[in-house]
Coordinates of N, CA and C in Angstrom, one line a residue:
M1 N 0.8 -1.2 0.0 CA 0.0 0.0 0.0 C 0.9 1.2 0.0
R2 N 0.7 2.1 -1.0 CA 1.5 3.3 -1.1 C 0.8 4.5 -0.4
L3 N 1.6 5.2 0.4 CA 1.1 6.3 1.1 C 1.1 7.5 0.2
R4 N 0.1 8.3 0.1 CA 0.0 9.4 -0.8 C 0.0 10.7 0.1
L5 N 0.7 11.7 -0.4 CA 0.8 13.0 0.3 C -0.6 13.7 0.1
P6 N -1.0 14.4 1.1 CA -2.3 15.2 0.9 C -2.1 16.2 -0.2
E7 N -3.2 16.4 -0.9 CA -3.2 17.4 -2.0 C -3.8 18.7 -1.6
E8 N -3.2 19.8 -2.1 CA -3.7 21.1 -1.8 C -4.2 21.8 -3.1
H9 N -5.2 22.6 -3.0 CA -5.8 23.3 -4.2 C -6.0 24.7 -3.8
P10 N -4.9 25.5 -3.7 CA -5.1 26.9 -3.2 C -5.7 27.8 -4.3
T11 N -6.5 28.8 -3.9 CA -7.1 29.7 -4.9 C -6.1 30.7 -5.4
E12 N -5.1 30.9 -4.7 CA -4.0 31.8 -5.1 C -2.7 31.1 -4.9
P13 N -1.7 31.4 -5.8 CA -0.4 30.8 -5.6 C 0.3 31.1 -4.3
P14 N 0.8 30.2 -3.6 CA 1.5 30.5 -2.3 C 2.7 31.4 -2.6
T15 N 3.0 32.2 -1.5 CA 4.1 33.1 -1.6 C 5.3 32.5 -0.8
G16 N 6.5 32.7 -1.3 CA 7.7 32.2 -0.6 C 8.8 33.2 -0.7
Y17 N 9.9 32.9 0.0 CA 11.1 33.8 0.0 C 12.3 33.0 -0.1
K18 N 13.3 33.5 -0.8 CA 14.6 32.8 -1.0 C 15.7 33.9 -1.3
I19 N 16.9 33.5 -1.3 CA 18.0 34.4 -1.7 C 18.7 33.8 -3.0
A20 N 19.2 34.7 -3.7 CA 19.9 34.4 -5.0 C 20.8 35.5 -5.4
H21 N 21.7 35.2 -6.4 CA 22.6 36.2 -6.9 C 22.0 36.7 -8.3
P22 N 21.9 38.0 -8.5 CA 21.4 38.5 -9.8 C 22.5 38.2 -10.8
V23 N 22.1 37.9 -12.1 CA 23.1 37.6 -13.1 C 22.7 38.4 -14.4
L24 N 23.7 38.6 -15.2 CA 23.5 39.2 -16.5 C 24.1 38.4 -17.6
S25 N 23.4 38.1 -18.7 CA 23.9 37.3 -19.8 C 25.1 37.9 -20.4
Q26 N 26.0 37.0 -21.0 CA 27.2 37.5 -21.6 C 27.0 38.6 -22.6
D27 N 25.9 38.5 -23.4 CA 25.7 39.5 -24.4 C 24.9 40.7 -23.9
G28 N 24.6 40.7 -22.6 CA 24.0 41.9 -22.0 C 22.5 42.1 -22.3
T29 N 21.8 41.0 -22.9 CA 20.4 41.2 -23.3 C 19.4 40.6 -22.3
R30 N 19.9 39.8 -21.4 CA 19.0 39.1 -20.5 C 19.5 39.2 -19.0
A31 N 18.6 39.2 -18.1 CA 18.9 39.3 -16.7 C 18.1 38.2 -15.9
G32 N 18.7 37.7 -14.9 CA 18.0 36.6 -14.1 C 18.7 36.4 -12.8
F33 N 18.6 35.2 -12.3 CA 19.2 34.9 -11.0 C 19.8 33.5 -11.0
T34 N 20.7 33.3 -10.0 CA 21.3 32.0 -9.8 C 21.3 31.7 -8.4
G35 N 20.9 30.5 -8.0 CA 20.8 30.1 -6.6 C 22.1 30.1 -5.9
V36 N 22.0 29.9 -4.5 CA 23.2 29.9 -3.7 C 23.6 28.5 -3.2
S37 N 22.8 27.5 -3.6 CA 23.2 26.1 -3.2 C 23.1 25.2 -4.3
L38 N 22.2 24.2 -4.2 CA 22.2 23.1 -5.2 C 21.9 23.5 -6.6
G39 N 21.0 24.5 -6.8 CA 20.6 24.9 -8.1 C 21.5 26.0 -8.7
G40 N 22.6 26.3 -8.0 CA 23.4 27.5 -8.5 C 24.0 27.3 -9.9
A41 N 24.1 26.1 -10.4 CA 24.6 25.9 -11.7 C 23.7 26.2 -12.8
L42 N 22.4 26.5 -12.5 CA 21.4 26.7 -13.5 C 20.7 28.0 -13.3
P43 N 21.2 29.1 -13.9 CA 20.5 30.4 -13.8 C 19.1 30.3 -14.3
Y44 N 18.2 31.1 -13.7 CA 16.8 31.1 -14.1 C 16.3 32.5 -14.3
G45 N 15.2 32.6 -15.1 CA 14.5 33.9 -15.3 C 13.5 34.2 -14.3
V46 N 12.9 35.4 -14.4 CA 11.9 35.8 -13.5 C 10.7 34.8 -13.5
L47 N 10.3 34.4 -14.7 CA 9.2 33.4 -14.8 C 9.9 32.2 -15.4
D48 N 10.0 31.1 -14.7 CA 10.8 29.9 -15.2 C 10.3 28.6 -14.6
E49 N 10.7 27.6 -15.2 CA 10.4 26.2 -14.8 C 11.6 25.5 -14.3
A50 N 11.5 24.8 -13.2 CA 12.6 24.1 -12.6 C 13.0 22.9 -13.5
R51 N 14.3 22.6 -13.5 CA 14.9 21.4 -14.2 C 15.7 20.6 -13.2
C52 N 15.8 19.4 -13.4 CA 16.6 18.5 -12.5 C 18.1 18.8 -12.7
V53 N 18.7 19.2 -11.6 CA 20.1 19.6 -11.7 C 21.0 18.4 -11.9
Y54 N 20.5 17.1 -11.8 CA 21.2 15.9 -12.0 C 21.1 15.5 -13.5
G55 N 20.3 16.2 -14.3 CA 20.1 15.8 -15.7 C 19.1 14.7 -15.9
R56 N 18.4 14.3 -14.9 CA 17.4 13.2 -15.0 C 16.2 13.8 -15.8
R57 N 15.4 12.9 -16.4 CA 14.4 13.3 -17.3 C 13.0 13.5 -16.6
H58 N 13.0 13.2 -15.3 CA 11.7 13.4 -14.6 C 11.3 14.8 -14.4
H59 N 10.1 15.1 -14.2 CA 9.6 16.5 -13.9 C 9.9 16.8 -12.5
A60 N 10.3 18.1 -12.2 CA 10.5 18.5 -10.9 C 9.2 19.1 -10.3
P61 N 8.9 18.9 -9.1 CA 9.7 18.3 -8.1 C 9.4 16.8 -8.0
H62 N 10.4 15.9 -8.0 CA 10.2 14.5 -8.0 C 10.3 14.1 -6.5
R63 N 9.5 13.2 -6.1 CA 9.5 12.8 -4.7 C 10.8 12.0 -4.3
R64 N 11.4 11.3 -5.3 CA 12.6 10.6 -5.0 C 13.9 11.3 -5.4
C65 N 13.8 12.6 -5.5 CA 14.9 13.5 -5.9 C 14.8 14.8 -5.1
D66 N 15.8 15.6 -5.1 CA 15.7 16.9 -4.4 C 15.7 18.0 -5.3
C67 N 15.3 17.8 -6.6 CA 15.3 18.8 -7.6 C 14.1 19.7 -7.4
G68 N 14.1 20.8 -8.2 CA 13.0 21.8 -8.1 C 13.5 23.1 -7.5
F69 N 12.7 24.1 -7.6 CA 12.9 25.4 -6.9 C 12.7 25.2 -5.4
H70 N 13.4 25.9 -4.6 CA 13.2 25.8 -3.2 C 13.0 27.2 -2.6
C71 N 12.1 27.4 -1.6 CA 11.9 28.6 -0.9 C 11.4 28.3 0.5
V72 N 11.5 29.4 1.3 CA 11.0 29.2 2.7 C 9.7 30.0 2.8
H73 N 8.9 29.7 3.9 CA 7.6 30.4 4.1 C 7.8 31.8 4.6
E74 N 8.8 32.1 5.4 CA 8.9 33.4 6.1 C 10.1 34.2 5.5
S75 N 9.9 35.5 5.3 CA 11.0 36.3 4.8 C 12.1 36.4 5.8
A76 N 11.8 36.4 7.1 CA 12.8 36.5 8.1 C 13.8 35.3 8.0
A77 N 13.3 34.1 7.7 CA 14.2 32.9 7.5 C 15.1 33.1 6.4
A78 N 14.6 33.7 5.3 CA 15.5 33.9 4.1 C 16.5 35.1 4.4
E79 N 16.1 36.1 5.1 CA 17.0 37.2 5.4 C 18.1 36.7 6.4
A80 N 17.8 35.7 7.2 CA 18.8 35.2 8.1 C 20.0 34.6 7.4
M81 N 19.7 34.0 6.2 CA 20.8 33.4 5.4 C 21.7 34.5 4.8
L82 N 21.2 35.7 4.7 CA 22.1 36.8 4.2 C 23.1 37.2 5.2
C83 N 23.1 36.8 6.4 CA 24.1 37.1 7.4 C 25.4 36.3 7.3
T84 N 25.3 35.2 6.6 CA 26.5 34.4 6.4 C 27.5 35.1 5.4
A85 N 28.8 34.8 5.6 CA 29.8 35.5 4.8 C 29.6 35.2 3.3
E86 N 29.3 33.9 3.0 CA 29.2 33.6 1.6 C 28.0 34.1 0.9
H87 N 27.0 34.5 1.7 CA 25.7 35.0 1.1 C 25.5 36.5 1.2
R88 N 26.5 37.2 1.7 CA 26.3 38.7 1.9 C 26.0 39.4 0.7
A89 N 26.4 39.0 -0.5 CA 26.2 39.7 -1.8 C 24.9 39.3 -2.5
A90 N 24.2 38.3 -1.9 CA 22.9 37.8 -2.5 C 21.8 38.8 -2.3
V91 N 20.7 38.6 -3.0 CA 19.5 39.5 -2.8 C 18.4 38.7 -2.3
L92 N 17.4 39.3 -1.7 CA 16.2 38.6 -1.2 C 15.1 38.6 -2.2
L93 N 14.6 37.5 -2.5 CA 13.5 37.4 -3.5 C 12.2 37.0 -2.9
E94 N 11.1 37.6 -3.4 CA 9.8 37.2 -3.0 C 9.2 36.5 -4.3
V95 N 8.7 35.3 -4.1 CA 8.3 34.5 -5.3 C 6.9 34.0 -5.1
S96 N 6.2 33.8 -6.3 CA 5.0 33.0 -6.3 C 5.3 31.6 -6.7
V97 N 4.8 30.7 -5.9 CA 5.0 29.2 -6.1 C 3.9 28.7 -7.1
L98 N 4.4 28.3 -8.2 CA 3.5 27.9 -9.3 C 3.6 26.4 -9.6
G99 N 2.6 25.8 -10.2 CA 2.7 24.4 -10.5 C 2.6 23.5 -9.3
A100 N 3.1 22.2 -9.5 CA 3.1 21.3 -8.5 C 4.1 21.6 -7.4
Y101 N 3.8 21.4 -6.2 CA 4.8 21.7 -5.1 C 4.6 20.6 -4.0
I102 N 5.7 20.5 -3.2 CA 5.7 19.7 -2.0 C 6.0 20.6 -0.9
R103 N 5.1 20.6 0.1 CA 5.2 21.5 1.3 C 6.0 20.8 2.4
F104 N 7.0 21.6 2.9 CA 7.7 21.1 4.1 C 7.5 22.0 5.3
E105 N 8.1 21.7 6.4 CA 7.8 22.5 7.6 C 8.3 23.9 7.4
R106 N 9.4 24.1 6.7 CA 9.9 25.5 6.6 C 9.7 26.1 5.2
G107 N 9.2 25.3 4.2 CA 9.1 25.9 2.9 C 8.5 25.0 1.9
F108 N 8.8 25.3 0.6 CA 8.3 24.5 -0.5 C 9.4 24.0 -1.4
R109 N 9.2 22.9 -2.1 CA 10.0 22.5 -3.3 C 9.0 22.4 -4.4
Y110 N 9.2 23.0 -5.5 CA 8.2 23.2 -6.5 C 8.6 23.3 -7.9
A111 N 7.7 23.3 -8.9 CA 8.0 23.1 -10.3 C 8.2 24.4 -11.0
R112 N 7.5 25.5 -10.7 CA 7.6 26.7 -11.5 C 7.5 27.9 -10.5
Q113 N 8.1 29.0 -10.9 CA 8.0 30.2 -10.0 C 8.0 31.5 -10.8
R114 N 7.4 32.5 -10.2 CA 7.5 33.9 -10.7 C 8.2 34.7 -9.6
V115 N 9.3 35.4 -9.9 CA 9.9 36.2 -9.0 C 9.2 37.6 -9.0
R116 N 8.6 38.0 -7.9 CA 7.8 39.2 -7.9 C 8.6 40.4 -7.6
S117 N 9.6 40.2 -6.6 CA 10.4 41.3 -6.2 C 11.8 40.9 -5.8
A118 N 12.8 41.7 -5.9 CA 14.1 41.5 -5.5 C 14.6 42.6 -4.6
T119 N 15.0 42.4 -3.4 CA 15.5 43.4 -2.5 C 17.0 43.4 -2.5
V120 N 17.7 44.5 -2.9 CA 19.1 44.6 -3.0 C 19.7 45.2 -1.7
G121 N 20.7 44.7 -1.2 CA 21.3 45.2 0.0 C 22.3 46.4 -0.3
P122 N 23.0 46.9 0.7 CA 23.8 48.0 0.4 C 25.1 47.6 -0.3
C123 N 25.8 48.7 -0.9 CA 27.1 48.5 -1.5 C 28.1 48.0 -0.5
G124 N 29.2 47.4 -0.9 CA 30.2 46.9 0.0 C 30.8 48.0 0.9
C125 N 30.7 49.3 0.4 CA 31.2 50.4 1.2 C 30.2 50.9 2.2
G126 N 29.0 50.3 2.2 CA 28.0 50.7 3.2 C 26.9 51.7 2.6
A127 N 27.2 52.3 1.5 CA 26.2 53.2 0.9 C 25.0 52.5 0.3
V128 N 23.9 53.2 0.1 CA 22.8 52.7 -0.6 C 23.1 52.3 -2.0
A129 N 22.7 51.1 -2.5 CA 23.0 50.7 -3.8 C 22.2 51.5 -4.8
G130 N 22.8 51.8 -5.9 CA 22.1 52.4 -7.1 C 22.3 51.6 -8.3
A131 N 23.0 50.6 -8.3 CA 23.3 49.8 -9.5 C 23.7 48.3 -9.1
L132 N 23.7 47.5 -10.0 CA 24.2 46.1 -9.9 C 25.4 46.0 -10.8
A133 N 26.6 45.7 -10.2 CA 27.9 45.7 -11.0 C 28.5 44.3 -11.0
D134 N 29.4 44.1 -12.0 CA 30.1 42.8 -12.1 C 30.7 42.4 -10.8
A135 N 30.4 41.2 -10.3 CA 30.9 40.8 -9.0 C 32.2 40.1 -9.1
G136 N 32.7 39.8 -10.3 CA 34.0 39.2 -10.5 C 34.0 37.7 -10.6
W137 N 32.8 37.1 -10.7 CA 32.6 35.7 -10.9 C 31.3 35.4 -11.7
G138 N 31.0 34.2 -12.0 CA 29.8 33.9 -12.8 C 29.7 32.5 -13.1
R139 N 28.7 32.2 -14.0 CA 28.5 30.9 -14.6 C 28.7 30.9 -16.1
P140 N 28.9 29.8 -16.7 CA 29.1 29.9 -18.2 C 28.0 30.7 -18.9
G141 N 28.4 31.7 -19.6 CA 27.5 32.6 -20.3 C 26.8 33.6 -19.4
W142 N 27.1 33.7 -18.1 CA 26.4 34.6 -17.2 C 27.4 35.3 -16.3
R143 N 27.3 36.6 -16.1 CA 28.1 37.4 -15.1 C 27.3 37.6 -13.9
A144 N 27.8 37.2 -12.7 CA 27.1 37.5 -11.4 C 27.3 39.0 -11.2
L145 N 26.2 39.6 -10.6 CA 26.2 41.0 -10.2 C 26.1 41.2 -8.7
T146 N 26.6 42.3 -8.3 CA 26.5 42.6 -6.8 C 26.1 44.1 -6.7
A147 N 25.6 44.4 -5.5 CA 25.1 45.8 -5.2 C 26.3 46.7 -5.3
A148 N 26.1 47.9 -5.8 CA 27.2 48.9 -5.9 C 26.5 50.3 -5.9
C149 N 27.2 51.2 -5.2 CA 26.7 52.6 -5.2 C 27.4 53.3 -6.5
A150 N 27.0 54.5 -6.8 CA 27.5 55.2 -8.0 C 29.0 55.4 -7.9
G151 N 29.5 55.6 -6.7 CA 30.9 55.9 -6.5 C 31.8 54.7 -6.7
C152 N 31.2 53.5 -6.5 CA 32.0 52.3 -6.5 C 31.9 51.5 -7.8
V153 N 31.0 51.9 -8.7 CA 30.8 51.2 -10.0 C 32.1 51.3 -10.8
R154 N 32.7 52.5 -10.9 CA 33.9 52.7 -11.6 C 33.8 52.2 -13.1
G155 N 34.7 51.4 -13.5 CA 34.7 51.0 -14.9 C 34.1 49.6 -15.1
R156 N 33.5 49.0 -14.1 CA 32.9 47.7 -14.2 C 31.7 47.6 -15.0
T157 N 31.4 46.5 -15.6 CA 30.1 46.3 -16.3 C 29.0 46.4 -15.2
S158 N 28.0 47.2 -15.5 CA 27.0 47.4 -14.5 C 25.7 47.8 -15.1
L159 N 24.6 47.7 -14.3 CA 23.3 48.1 -14.7 C 22.6 48.9 -13.6
S160 N 21.9 49.9 -14.0 CA 21.0 50.5 -12.9 C 20.0 49.5 -12.5
L161 N 19.3 49.7 -11.4 CA 18.3 48.8 -10.9 C 17.1 48.7 -11.9
A162 N 16.8 49.9 -12.4 CA 15.7 49.9 -13.4 C 16.0 49.2 -14.7
S163 N 17.3 49.3 -15.1 CA 17.7 48.5 -16.3 C 17.7 47.0 -16.1
F164 N 18.1 46.6 -14.9 CA 18.0 45.2 -14.6 C 16.6 44.7 -14.6
A165 N 15.7 45.5 -14.0 CA 14.2 45.1 -14.0 C 13.7 45.0 -15.4
R166 N 14.1 45.9 -16.2 CA 13.6 45.9 -17.6 C 14.1 44.7 -18.4
L167 N 15.4 44.3 -18.2 CA 15.9 43.2 -18.9 C 15.3 41.9 -18.3
A168 N 15.1 41.8 -17.0 CA 14.5 40.6 -16.4 C 13.1 40.5 -16.9
G169 N 12.3 41.6 -17.0 CA 10.9 41.5 -17.5 C 9.9 40.9 -16.5
E170 N 8.8 40.6 -17.0 CA 7.7 40.0 -16.3 C 7.2 40.8 -15.0
G171 N 7.4 42.1 -15.1 CA 6.9 43.0 -14.0 C 7.8 42.9 -12.8
L172 N 9.0 42.5 -12.8 CA 9.9 42.4 -11.7 C 10.0 43.8 -11.0
R173 N 9.9 43.8 -9.7 CA 10.2 45.0 -8.9 C 11.5 44.9 -8.2
V174 N 12.4 45.9 -8.2 CA 13.7 45.8 -7.6 C 13.7 46.9 -6.5
R175 N 13.9 46.5 -5.3 CA 13.9 47.4 -4.1 C 15.4 47.5 -3.6
V176 N 15.7 48.5 -2.8 CA 17.0 48.6 -2.1 C 16.7 48.8 -0.6
T177 N 17.6 48.2 0.2 CA 17.5 48.4 1.6 C 18.2 49.7 1.9
G178 N 17.7 50.5 2.9 CA 18.3 51.7 3.3 C 17.9 52.9 2.4
G179 N 17.0 52.7 1.5 CA 16.5 53.8 0.7 C 15.1 53.6 0.2
P180 N 14.5 54.6 -0.3 CA 13.1 54.5 -0.8 C 12.9 54.0 -2.2
M181 N 14.0 53.8 -2.9 CA 13.8 53.5 -4.4 C 13.2 52.2 -4.6
V182 N 12.2 52.2 -5.5 CA 11.7 50.9 -6.1 C 11.8 51.0 -7.6
A183 N 12.6 50.2 -8.2 CA 12.8 50.2 -9.6 C 11.9 49.2 -10.3
T184 N 11.3 49.6 -11.4 CA 10.5 48.7 -12.3 C 11.0 48.8 -13.7
A185 N 10.3 48.2 -14.6 CA 10.7 48.2 -16.0 C 10.6 49.6 -16.6
G186 N 9.7 50.4 -16.1 CA 9.6 51.8 -16.5 C 10.5 52.7 -15.7
L187 N 10.8 53.9 -16.3 CA 11.7 54.8 -15.6 C 10.9 55.9 -15.0
G188 N 10.8 56.0 -13.7 CA 10.2 57.1 -13.0 C 11.3 58.2 -12.7
V189 N 10.9 59.1 -11.9 CA 11.9 60.2 -11.5 C 13.1 59.6 -10.7
S190 N 12.8 58.8 -9.7 CA 13.9 58.2 -8.9 C 14.8 57.4 -9.7
E191 N 14.2 56.6 -10.7 CA 15.1 55.7 -11.5 C 15.9 56.6 -12.5
L192 N 15.4 57.7 -13.0 CA 16.2 58.6 -13.9 C 17.3 59.2 -13.1
V193 N 17.0 59.6 -11.9 CA 18.1 60.2 -11.0 C 19.2 59.2 -10.8
A194 N 18.8 57.9 -10.5 CA 19.8 56.9 -10.3 C 20.6 56.6 -11.6
E195 N 19.9 56.6 -12.8 CA 20.6 56.4 -14.0 C 21.6 57.6 -14.3
A196 N 21.2 58.8 -14.0 CA 22.1 60.0 -14.1 C 23.3 59.9 -13.2
A197 N 23.1 59.5 -12.0 CA 24.2 59.3 -11.0 C 25.2 58.3 -11.5
L198 N 24.7 57.2 -12.0 CA 25.5 56.1 -12.5 C 26.3 56.5 -13.7
L199 N 25.7 57.2 -14.6 CA 26.4 57.7 -15.8 C 27.5 58.8 -15.4
Q200 N 27.2 59.6 -14.4 CA 28.1 60.6 -13.9 C 29.3 60.0 -13.3
A201 N 29.1 58.9 -12.5 CA 30.1 58.2 -11.8 C 31.1 57.5 -12.8
R202 N 30.5 57.0 -13.9 CA 31.3 56.4 -14.9 C 32.2 57.4 -15.6
L203 N 31.5 58.6 -15.9 CA 32.3 59.7 -16.6 C 33.4 60.2 -15.7
D204 N 33.1 60.3 -14.4 CA 34.2 60.8 -13.5 C 35.4 59.8 -13.5
W205 N 35.0 58.5 -13.5 CA 36.1 57.5 -13.5 C 36.9 57.5 -14.8
F206 N 36.2 57.6 -15.9 CA 37.0 57.7 -17.2 C 37.8 59.0 -17.3
Q207 N 37.3 60.1 -16.7 CA 38.1 61.3 -16.8 C 39.3 61.2 -15.9
S208 N 39.2 60.5 -14.7 CA 40.4 60.3 -13.9 C 41.4 59.4 -14.5
Q209 N 40.9 58.4 -15.3 CA 41.9 57.5 -16.0 C 42.6 58.3 -17.1
L210 N 41.8 59.1 -17.8 CA 42.5 60.0 -18.9 C 43.5 60.9 -18.3
A211 N 43.2 61.5 -17.1 CA 44.1 62.4 -16.5 C 45.4 61.7 -16.0
R212 N 45.2 60.4 -15.5 CA 46.4 59.7 -15.1 C 47.2 59.3 -16.3
L213 N 46.6 59.0 -17.4 CA 47.4 58.7 -18.6 C 48.1 59.9 -19.1
D214 N 47.5 61.1 -19.1 CA 48.1 62.3 -19.5 C 49.3 62.7 -18.6
D215 N 49.2 62.4 -17.3 CA 50.3 62.7 -16.4 C 51.5 61.7 -16.7
Q216 N 51.2 60.5 -17.0 CA 52.2 59.5 -17.3 C 52.9 59.9 -18.6
G217 N 52.1 60.4 -19.6 CA 52.7 60.8 -20.9 C 53.6 62.0 -20.7
S218 N 53.2 63.0 -19.9 CA 54.0 64.2 -19.7 C 55.3 63.9 -19.0
Q219 N 55.2 62.9 -18.1 CA 56.4 62.5 -17.3 C 57.4 61.7 -18.2
G220 N 56.8 61.0 -19.2 CA 57.7 60.2 -20.1 C 58.4 61.1 -21.1

């Protein structure tokens, strides 16, 4: 006799929370996320379907496997994971749990998800983030991004928060901790101010590099 798990039929998709690293495709045309643990090798989009990380052909989530998207029920539990050293650069995601799912005590393992919002922490210098910049690592075909203020972007590949939301699509909202900004695919006043600050920071950096080269040339 096989035991069957109880089935749920919610009227609305359950909400969950998780942490992930924002990523940008190599050609700069797509944005998404990559997990911090088992699924970290498979970047995913804002609206995406889980695949078995072991390459098996079954649909996720399979009862005899640990594949599928994972999230926890409470935002506080996901935020707690951001305290560890290896996860300090990750962002907090609020997701809708779609398709088949398996409920656990602390969260879900499930087939499909929609990332509704991403909350970005402060820049490494402690200032409020205004952009997502190249973190110096990545996955094949994808650059990992990390929070950066306008002054710390310098010459790195970077996106404003609104640009990241636009590339990610599907109505993603990007928030920052320590500030009121909420970036969406459209550009409002606050997003335009952030874009201008980011462009000015890049211009200042390039001008400083040109000045340094001029000084080296005159000394030579």
